[in-house]
Tab-separated table of C-alpha atoms and ligand atoms in Angstrom:
chain	number	residue	atom	x	y	z
A	1	MET	CA	128.274	49.567	-82.841
A	2	PRO	CA	125.816	51.704	-80.916
A	3	ARG	CA	126.880	54.096	-78.214
A	4	PRO	CA	128.048	51.746	-75.255
A	5	ILE	CA	125.466	53.270	-72.842
A	6	GLN	CA	122.530	50.993	-71.742
A	7	ALA	CA	120.047	50.713	-69.074
A	8	VAL	CA	119.203	47.087	-67.882
A	9	VAL	CA	115.947	46.446	-66.254
A	10	HIS	CA	116.183	43.397	-63.762
A	11	LEU	CA	112.841	41.444	-63.800
A	12	ASP	CA	113.901	38.967	-61.138
A	13	ALA	CA	114.751	41.867	-58.667
A	14	LEU	CA	111.222	43.562	-59.515
A	15	GLN	CA	109.723	40.230	-58.684
A	16	HIS	CA	111.774	40.085	-55.354
A	17	ASN	CA	110.868	43.370	-54.306
A	18	LEU	CA	107.238	42.880	-54.813
A	19	LYS	CA	107.455	39.807	-52.546
A	20	ILE	CA	109.178	41.920	-49.898
A	21	ALA	CA	106.317	44.500	-50.086
A	22	LYS	CA	103.711	41.536	-49.795
A	23	ALA	CA	105.615	39.862	-46.809
A	24	ALA	CA	105.806	43.239	-45.125
A	25	ALA	CA	101.852	43.803	-45.455
A	26	PRO	CA	100.380	40.356	-45.628
A	27	ASN	CA	96.956	41.397	-44.596
A	28	ALA	CA	96.482	44.093	-47.178
A	29	GLU	CA	96.408	44.227	-50.932
A	30	VAL	CA	99.555	45.380	-52.576
A	31	TYR	CA	99.193	47.710	-55.336
A	32	ALA	CA	102.205	48.467	-57.516
A	33	VAL	CA	102.432	52.199	-58.271
A	34	VAL	CA	103.699	52.493	-61.900
A	35	LYS	CA	103.203	56.247	-62.372
A	36	ALA	CA	106.188	58.208	-64.484
A	37	ASN	CA	106.292	55.014	-66.709
A	38	ALA	CA	106.871	52.781	-63.722
A	39	TYR	CA	109.516	55.134	-62.334
A	40	GLY	CA	111.486	55.330	-65.602
A	41	HIS	CA	111.453	51.622	-66.040
A	42	GLY	CA	108.724	51.132	-68.691
A	43	ILE	CA	105.489	50.041	-68.020
A	44	GLU	CA	105.836	47.252	-70.611
A	45	ARG	CA	109.122	46.262	-69.247
A	46	VAL	CA	108.033	45.604	-65.576
A	47	TYR	CA	104.470	44.346	-66.206
A	48	SER	CA	105.463	40.814	-66.418
A	49	ALA	CA	107.305	41.071	-63.013
A	50	PHE	CA	104.252	42.602	-61.322
A	51	GLN	CA	101.689	40.232	-62.316
A	52	SER	CA	101.000	38.992	-58.940
A	53	ALA	CA	100.368	42.587	-57.736
A	54	ASP	CA	96.906	43.076	-56.175
A	55	GLY	CA	96.178	46.313	-58.502
A	56	PHE	CA	98.189	49.068	-60.018
A	57	ALA	CA	98.393	52.626	-59.364
A	58	LEU	CA	99.173	55.526	-61.616
A	59	LEU	CA	98.365	59.005	-62.961
A	60	ASP	CA	97.822	59.072	-66.716
A	61	LEU	CA	94.934	57.775	-68.670
A	62	ALA	CA	97.441	56.832	-71.346
A	63	GLU	CA	99.630	54.700	-68.802
A	64	ALA	CA	96.222	53.088	-67.775
A	65	GLN	CA	95.396	52.072	-71.272
A	66	ARG	CA	98.894	50.632	-71.793
A	67	LEU	CA	98.063	48.523	-68.958
A	68	ARG	CA	94.793	47.406	-70.277
A	69	ALA	CA	96.498	46.707	-73.622
A	70	LEU	CA	99.145	44.603	-71.945
A	71	GLY	CA	96.108	42.227	-70.614
A	72	TRP	CA	95.768	43.591	-67.176
A	73	GLN	CA	91.874	42.927	-65.937
A	74	GLY	CA	92.546	43.812	-62.437
A	75	LYS	CA	92.187	46.927	-60.597
A	76	ILE	CA	93.771	50.031	-61.556
A	77	LEU	CA	93.716	53.305	-59.421
A	78	LEU	CA	94.200	56.864	-60.685
A	79	LEU	CA	96.217	58.577	-57.878
A	80	GLU	CA	95.220	62.271	-58.998
A	81	GLY	CA	91.863	61.241	-60.148
A	82	ILE	CA	90.373	63.015	-63.239
A	83	PHE	CA	91.229	66.214	-64.644
A	84	ALA	CA	88.040	66.901	-66.785
A	85	VAL	CA	84.680	65.324	-66.963
A	86	ASP	CA	85.531	63.755	-70.216
A	87	ASP	CA	88.079	61.489	-68.523
A	88	LEU	CA	85.239	59.640	-67.063
A	89	ASP	CA	84.456	58.060	-70.609
A	90	VAL	CA	87.818	56.544	-70.516
A	91	CYS	CA	87.543	55.479	-66.883
A	92	ALA	CA	84.085	53.644	-67.681
A	93	ALA	CA	85.644	52.253	-70.695
A	94	LEU	CA	88.826	50.737	-69.135
A	95	ASP	CA	87.088	50.137	-65.464
A	96	LEU	CA	89.519	52.558	-63.773
A	97	SER	CA	89.011	53.482	-59.945
A	98	PHE	CA	90.132	56.977	-59.290
A	99	SER	CA	90.745	59.361	-56.200
A	100	LEU	CA	88.231	62.205	-55.438
A	101	HIS	CA	90.014	65.009	-53.852
A	102	SER	CA	88.275	68.144	-54.771
A	103	GLN	CA	84.650	69.598	-55.332
A	104	HIS	CA	85.394	70.037	-58.825
A	105	GLN	CA	85.848	66.256	-59.434
A	106	ILE	CA	82.572	65.485	-57.491
A	107	ALA	CA	80.993	67.914	-59.954
A	108	TRP	CA	82.266	66.353	-63.015
A	109	LEU	CA	81.212	63.034	-61.693
A	110	THR	CA	77.657	64.187	-60.982
A	111	GLN	CA	77.566	65.909	-64.371
A	112	PHE	CA	78.490	62.671	-65.818
A	113	GLN	CA	75.410	60.769	-65.004
A	114	GLN	CA	73.815	62.660	-67.804
A	115	ILE	CA	76.357	61.837	-70.239
A	116	ASN	CA	76.387	58.001	-69.506
A	117	PRO	CA	73.818	57.008	-67.085
A	118	ASP	CA	74.989	53.269	-67.112
A	119	ALA	CA	78.507	53.588	-65.871
A	120	LYS	CA	79.533	52.681	-62.342
A	121	PHE	CA	82.720	53.821	-60.485
A	122	ASP	CA	84.744	52.774	-57.445
A	123	VAL	CA	86.072	55.836	-55.962
A	124	TYR	CA	88.704	56.834	-53.310
A	125	LEU	CA	87.777	59.815	-51.270
A	126	LYS	CA	90.996	61.474	-50.502
A	127	LEU	CA	91.384	62.872	-46.917
A	128	ASN	CA	93.865	65.649	-46.412
A	129	SER	CA	95.462	64.324	-43.085
A	130	GLY	CA	98.312	66.898	-43.043
A	131	MET	CA	100.246	66.602	-46.369
A	132	ASN	CA	98.169	69.647	-47.713
A	133	ARG	CA	98.531	68.578	-51.176
A	134	LEU	CA	95.428	66.855	-52.169
A	135	GLY	CA	92.108	66.126	-50.221
A	136	PHE	CA	89.479	67.156	-48.093
A	137	GLN	CA	89.882	68.522	-44.584
A	138	ALA	CA	88.902	66.243	-41.831
A	139	HIS	CA	86.072	68.402	-40.506
A	140	GLU	CA	84.127	68.377	-43.750
A	141	TYR	CA	85.139	64.703	-44.693
A	142	THR	CA	81.878	62.940	-43.272
A	143	ASP	CA	79.549	65.336	-45.165
A	144	ILE	CA	81.396	64.911	-48.377
A	145	PHE	CA	81.507	61.124	-47.827
A	146	LYS	CA	77.478	61.263	-47.538
A	147	GLN	CA	77.309	63.600	-50.443
A	148	VAL	CA	79.598	61.113	-52.855
A	149	GLN	CA	77.867	57.983	-51.519
A	150	ALA	CA	74.467	59.735	-52.798
A	151	VAL	CA	75.919	60.234	-56.385
A	152	GLY	CA	73.820	57.790	-58.468
A	153	ASN	CA	76.941	56.485	-60.592
A	154	VAL	CA	79.132	55.663	-57.493
A	155	ARG	CA	79.368	51.930	-56.811
A	156	SER	CA	81.811	52.044	-53.807
A	157	VAL	CA	83.603	54.898	-51.792
A	158	SER	CA	86.922	53.966	-49.991
A	159	HIS	CA	88.914	56.076	-47.947
A	160	MET	CA	92.401	57.145	-48.968
A	161	THR	CA	95.354	59.457	-47.381
A	162	HIS	CA	98.997	59.717	-47.887
A	163	PHE	CA	101.788	60.410	-45.567
A	164	SER	CA	104.250	63.289	-45.698
A	165	ASP	CA	106.750	61.985	-43.274
A	166	ALA	CA	106.854	58.039	-43.435
A	167	ASP	CA	110.490	58.219	-44.517
A	168	GLY	CA	111.575	60.781	-41.965
A	169	GLU	CA	112.174	61.642	-38.210
A	170	ARG	CA	108.797	63.205	-37.632
A	171	PHE	CA	107.397	60.067	-36.046
A	172	GLY	CA	105.350	61.535	-33.134
A	173	LEU	CA	102.263	63.872	-32.914
A	174	ASP	CA	103.925	66.093	-35.445
A	175	GLY	CA	104.359	63.388	-38.011
A	176	ILE	CA	102.910	59.988	-39.187
A	177	GLU	CA	101.406	59.194	-36.062
A	178	HIS	CA	99.596	62.317	-36.087
A	179	GLN	CA	98.309	61.785	-39.649
A	180	HIS	CA	97.483	58.304	-38.967
A	181	PHE	CA	95.461	59.330	-35.979
A	182	ILE	CA	93.539	61.904	-37.861
A	183	PHE	CA	92.536	59.303	-40.601
A	184	ASN	CA	91.365	56.842	-38.233
A	185	LYS	CA	89.289	59.173	-36.253
A	186	THR	CA	87.808	60.770	-39.193
A	187	ILE	CA	86.808	57.536	-40.909
A	188	GLN	CA	85.482	56.011	-37.762
A	189	GLY	CA	81.960	54.791	-38.257
A	190	LEU	CA	82.106	55.137	-42.027
A	191	ALA	CA	81.670	52.174	-44.181
A	192	GLY	CA	84.349	51.397	-46.954
A	193	LYS	CA	87.870	50.016	-47.632
A	194	THR	CA	90.939	52.093	-46.599
A	195	SER	CA	94.204	52.740	-48.535
A	196	LEU	CA	97.098	54.317	-46.845
A	197	SER	CA	100.705	53.274	-46.843
A	198	ASN	CA	103.489	54.272	-49.476
A	199	SER	CA	106.692	52.358	-49.464
A	200	ALA	CA	108.241	54.105	-46.353
A	201	ALA	CA	105.309	53.484	-44.322
A	202	ILE	CA	105.166	49.879	-45.477
A	203	LEU	CA	108.558	49.263	-44.081
A	204	ARG	CA	108.714	51.520	-41.347
A	205	HIS	CA	105.369	51.960	-39.712
A	206	HIS	CA	103.755	48.538	-39.412
A	207	GLN	CA	100.800	50.200	-37.606
A	208	THR	CA	99.567	51.807	-40.710
A	209	LEU	CA	99.348	48.291	-42.382
A	210	HIS	CA	96.142	47.715	-40.722
A	211	CYS	CA	94.279	48.673	-44.068
A	212	ASP	CA	92.869	47.307	-47.095
A	213	ILE	CA	95.143	48.238	-49.579
A	214	VAL	CA	98.776	49.664	-49.576
A	215	ARG	CA	100.614	51.628	-52.394
A	216	SER	CA	104.173	50.538	-52.896
A	217	GLY	CA	106.206	52.515	-55.193
A	218	ILE	CA	109.868	53.222	-54.832
A	219	MET	CA	110.743	49.982	-52.814
A	220	LEU	CA	109.495	47.879	-55.986
A	221	TYR	CA	112.399	49.716	-57.751
A	222	GLY	CA	115.396	48.693	-55.579
A	223	SER	CA	115.607	52.145	-53.929
A	224	SER	CA	115.251	52.698	-49.864
A	225	PRO	CA	112.602	55.332	-49.175
A	226	ASP	CA	114.447	56.390	-46.154
A	227	TYR	CA	118.274	56.399	-47.224
A	228	PRO	CA	120.683	56.824	-45.389
A	229	ALA	CA	118.957	55.716	-42.356
A	230	HIS	CA	118.421	52.440	-44.220
A	231	SER	CA	120.135	50.974	-47.454
A	232	ILE	CA	118.357	48.672	-49.955
A	233	GLN	CA	120.528	45.871	-48.263
A	234	ASP	CA	118.831	46.746	-44.894
A	235	TRP	CA	115.525	46.264	-46.407
A	236	ASN	CA	116.517	43.354	-48.339
A	237	LEU	CA	115.647	45.073	-51.637
A	238	ARG	CA	117.622	44.524	-55.040
A	239	PRO	CA	118.388	46.887	-57.867
A	240	THR	CA	116.114	46.924	-60.593
A	241	MET	CA	117.824	49.127	-62.970
A	242	SER	CA	121.501	49.268	-63.899
A	243	LEU	CA	122.695	52.148	-65.860
A	244	ARG	CA	125.930	51.069	-67.748
A	245	SER	CA	128.249	52.383	-70.078
A	246	GLU	CA	132.035	51.951	-71.112
A	247	ILE	CA	135.218	53.962	-70.940
A	248	ILE	CA	135.711	55.485	-74.277
A	249	ALA	CA	139.079	57.175	-73.830
A	250	ILE	CA	141.788	57.565	-71.313
A	251	GLN	CA	143.990	60.523	-70.268
A	252	THR	CA	146.892	61.060	-67.939
A	253	VAL	CA	147.059	64.239	-66.443
A	254	GLN	CA	149.893	66.033	-64.489
A	255	ALA	CA	149.563	67.897	-61.242
A	256	GLY	CA	147.965	71.360	-62.064
A	257	ASP	CA	145.860	69.901	-65.032
A	258	SER	CA	142.233	70.581	-64.965
A	259	ILE	CA	139.536	68.545	-66.409
A	260	GLY	CA	136.342	69.249	-68.394
A	261	TYR	CA	134.169	72.387	-68.469
A	262	GLY	CA	134.899	75.023	-65.984
A	263	SER	CA	138.038	73.156	-64.907
A	264	LYS	CA	136.023	72.065	-61.712
A	265	PHE	CA	138.730	69.333	-60.929
A	266	ILE	CA	142.420	70.340	-60.816
A	267	ALA	CA	144.876	67.266	-60.431
A	268	THR	CA	147.146	67.310	-57.637
A	269	GLN	CA	149.410	64.694	-58.893
A	270	GLN	CA	149.973	62.542	-62.034
A	271	MET	CA	146.661	60.395	-62.500
A	272	ARG	CA	144.704	58.394	-65.215
A	273	ILE	CA	141.122	59.788	-65.929
A	274	GLY	CA	138.717	57.759	-67.565
A	275	VAL	CA	136.206	59.228	-70.192
A	276	VAL	CA	132.894	57.602	-70.034
A	277	ALA	CA	129.883	57.792	-72.545
A	278	CYS	CA	127.170	58.935	-70.488
A	279	GLY	CA	126.178	62.775	-69.707
A	280	TYR	CA	123.254	64.787	-68.667
A	281	ALA	CA	121.433	64.259	-71.939
A	282	ASP	CA	121.237	60.395	-70.860
A	283	GLY	CA	119.858	61.482	-67.690
A	284	TYR	CA	122.535	61.396	-65.512
A	285	GLN	CA	122.458	64.405	-63.229
A	286	ARG	CA	124.769	67.257	-64.052
A	287	LEU	CA	124.819	68.129	-60.228
A	288	SER	CA	126.687	64.717	-59.940
A	289	ALA	CA	130.091	66.293	-59.537
A	290	THR	CA	133.551	65.131	-57.987
A	291	GLY	CA	133.211	62.679	-55.532
A	292	THR	CA	129.838	60.777	-56.964
A	293	PRO	CA	130.435	56.957	-56.709
A	294	VAL	CA	130.788	54.944	-59.813
A	295	LEU	CA	132.143	51.359	-60.592
A	296	VAL	CA	134.727	50.914	-63.310
A	297	ASP	CA	135.433	47.085	-63.745
A	298	SER	CA	133.257	46.470	-60.503
A	299	VAL	CA	135.661	48.409	-58.464
A	300	GLN	CA	134.117	51.905	-56.744
A	301	THR	CA	135.625	54.958	-58.012
A	302	GLN	CA	134.304	58.548	-58.473
A	303	VAL	CA	133.118	61.061	-60.892
A	304	LEU	CA	135.687	64.000	-61.419
A	305	GLY	CA	134.618	67.507	-62.454
A	306	ARG	CA	131.773	68.707	-64.211
A	307	VAL	CA	129.379	66.050	-65.990
A	308	SER	CA	128.872	67.227	-69.864
A	309	MET	CA	126.001	66.688	-72.179
A	310	ASP	CA	127.394	63.261	-73.549
A	311	MET	CA	130.418	62.265	-71.354
A	312	LEU	CA	131.840	62.297	-67.820
A	313	THR	CA	135.088	61.702	-66.357
A	314	VAL	CA	136.187	59.195	-63.815
A	315	ASP	CA	139.205	58.658	-61.470
A	316	LEU	CA	141.073	55.452	-62.485
A	317	THR	CA	143.577	55.549	-59.637
A	318	ALA	CA	142.164	52.601	-58.124
A	319	VAL	CA	141.548	50.661	-61.283
A	320	PRO	CA	144.895	50.566	-62.863
A	321	GLN	CA	143.940	47.765	-65.180
A	322	ALA	CA	141.042	49.811	-66.691
A	323	THR	CA	141.074	50.496	-70.358
A	324	VAL	CA	139.094	51.545	-73.303
A	325	GLY	CA	135.989	49.359	-73.261
A	326	SER	CA	136.019	48.649	-69.565
A	327	GLU	CA	132.567	48.453	-68.040
A	328	VAL	CA	131.181	51.382	-66.038
A	329	VAL	CA	128.252	51.167	-63.796
A	330	LEU	CA	126.649	54.674	-62.960
A	331	TRP	CA	124.214	53.010	-60.764
A	332	GLY	CA	122.829	49.429	-60.233
A	333	LYS	CA	124.605	46.240	-60.660
A	334	SER	CA	127.837	45.461	-62.684
A	335	SER	CA	128.063	42.339	-64.902
A	336	GLN	CA	130.074	40.760	-62.225
A	337	GLY	CA	127.303	41.466	-59.730
A	338	GLU	CA	128.722	44.290	-57.694
A	339	ILE	CA	126.140	46.664	-56.456
A	340	LEU	CA	126.397	50.483	-56.399
A	341	SER	CA	122.959	51.362	-55.151
A	342	ILE	CA	120.986	54.342	-56.840
A	343	ASP	CA	120.468	55.681	-53.403
A	344	GLU	CA	124.414	56.408	-52.863
A	345	VAL	CA	124.555	58.029	-56.375
A	346	ALA	CA	121.518	60.297	-55.461
A	347	ALA	CA	123.307	61.226	-52.300
A	348	GLY	CA	126.228	62.368	-54.258
A	349	SER	CA	123.876	64.729	-56.431
A	350	GLY	CA	121.760	65.921	-53.781
A	351	THR	CA	118.837	64.272	-54.642
A	352	VAL	CA	116.995	60.905	-54.470
A	353	GLY	CA	116.771	57.553	-56.206
A	354	TYR	CA	113.255	58.577	-57.469
A	355	GLU	CA	114.546	61.300	-59.469
A	356	LEU	CA	117.414	59.508	-61.033
A	357	MET	CA	115.532	56.661	-62.454
A	358	CYS	CA	112.766	58.878	-63.680
A	359	ALA	CA	115.214	61.068	-65.618
A	360	ILE	CA	116.746	58.298	-67.937
A	361	THR	CA	116.347	59.783	-71.575
A	362	ALA	CA	114.868	58.277	-74.583
A	363	ARG	CA	118.241	58.018	-76.297
A	364	VAL	CA	119.355	55.324	-73.784
A	365	PRO	CA	118.484	51.936	-75.107
A	366	VAL	CA	117.023	49.580	-72.542
A	367	ARG	CA	117.517	45.919	-72.190
A	368	ILE	CA	115.368	43.337	-70.106
A	369	GLU	CA	117.169	40.760	-68.194
A	370	SER	CA	115.222	37.973	-66.519
B	401	PLP	C1	103.770	57.923	-55.559
B	401	PLP	C2	102.553	57.864	-54.628
B	401	PLP	C3	102.701	56.582	-53.860
B	401	PLP	C4	104.022	55.553	-53.888
B	401	PLP	O1	105.229	56.183	-52.962
B	401	PLP	P1	106.462	55.612	-52.824
B	401	PLP	O2	107.113	56.408	-51.930
B	401	PLP	O3	107.032	55.576	-54.160
B	401	PLP	O4	106.477	53.998	-52.435
B	401	PLP	C5	101.843	56.334	-53.031
B	401	PLP	N1	100.629	57.043	-53.062
B	401	PLP	C6	100.310	57.971	-53.688
B	401	PLP	C7	99.403	58.970	-53.450
B	401	PLP	C8	101.558	58.440	-54.475
B	401	PLP	O5	101.448	59.434	-55.264
């Protein structure tokens, strides 16, 4: 028998969550963001559930290639654009759209006209409206837009920006409103489609949905973009990945006994401890120490002590019937249907659902459930 750990990808939940995104942004095209191998779920695994997306957005040419190999003939948008002039060969061959955020990229695009005079591209000019990662400043944007429009191999120029605070408390003139205002003001009078909102903006900032394309990521994967302000239940989202394992040993410890490396947990009374076949080499965070929630036989209990490479230990006080072979859900859904959202686990680890789902390692077998 293989080691009992397993990740389950729930296709019905992926489909459901995409419907929620579409219902939230009924007048926009909804692109499914599948970067980082579909947020750790696997592009090939999620593909069938996302067939009704209006497009896909990702970063890697290799991931775009995989989508084309699956048969996707619709739009694919490269969120970071090209990294070298040669990338344009692949963009032409696979018909990829891409963001343009720097003069380097514009120079490569211009240079490529000599390499392949027939290729034509749909580009997304990126406005830096306040995130200060990628994009052009508002004051230079109109000139650059005209410069890009004049490049011979450009078929269309769309406008794109990304919000830094769609999930947070900065609503007003120091937050998303400000970025949205800068965007609208900058592109005023310029032709072209617009692409604005990430998951948090789709769910929380309806004024940002008056655009042509939204880019939904994390909400499709059953994590709330603004937890703990809202849970997945509040947004009517369903978990799309369940990390499950089993208890492989049980210890009874006495008051004063310690558990695991560094003796980080010391029992104050006699208690039963379950040892679970899941550790940081599976992608479970080592920081998920004592108190991080976990389900044993669908009952919520907690991690105790330090997570080690291949194992972690859980408190069985609330689950007296638990035995070797009992199901343990690290996040997601138990086989009885009990839900432990990835956001609750992430909060116990000082991180976000995004990081947990992306961190699942190659040694964890993945099963698809429809
Ligand atoms: C990752 C990403 C998104 C999706 O963000 P979520 O918070 O996961 O919805 C949208 N736009 C850009 C540019 C991104 O990099």
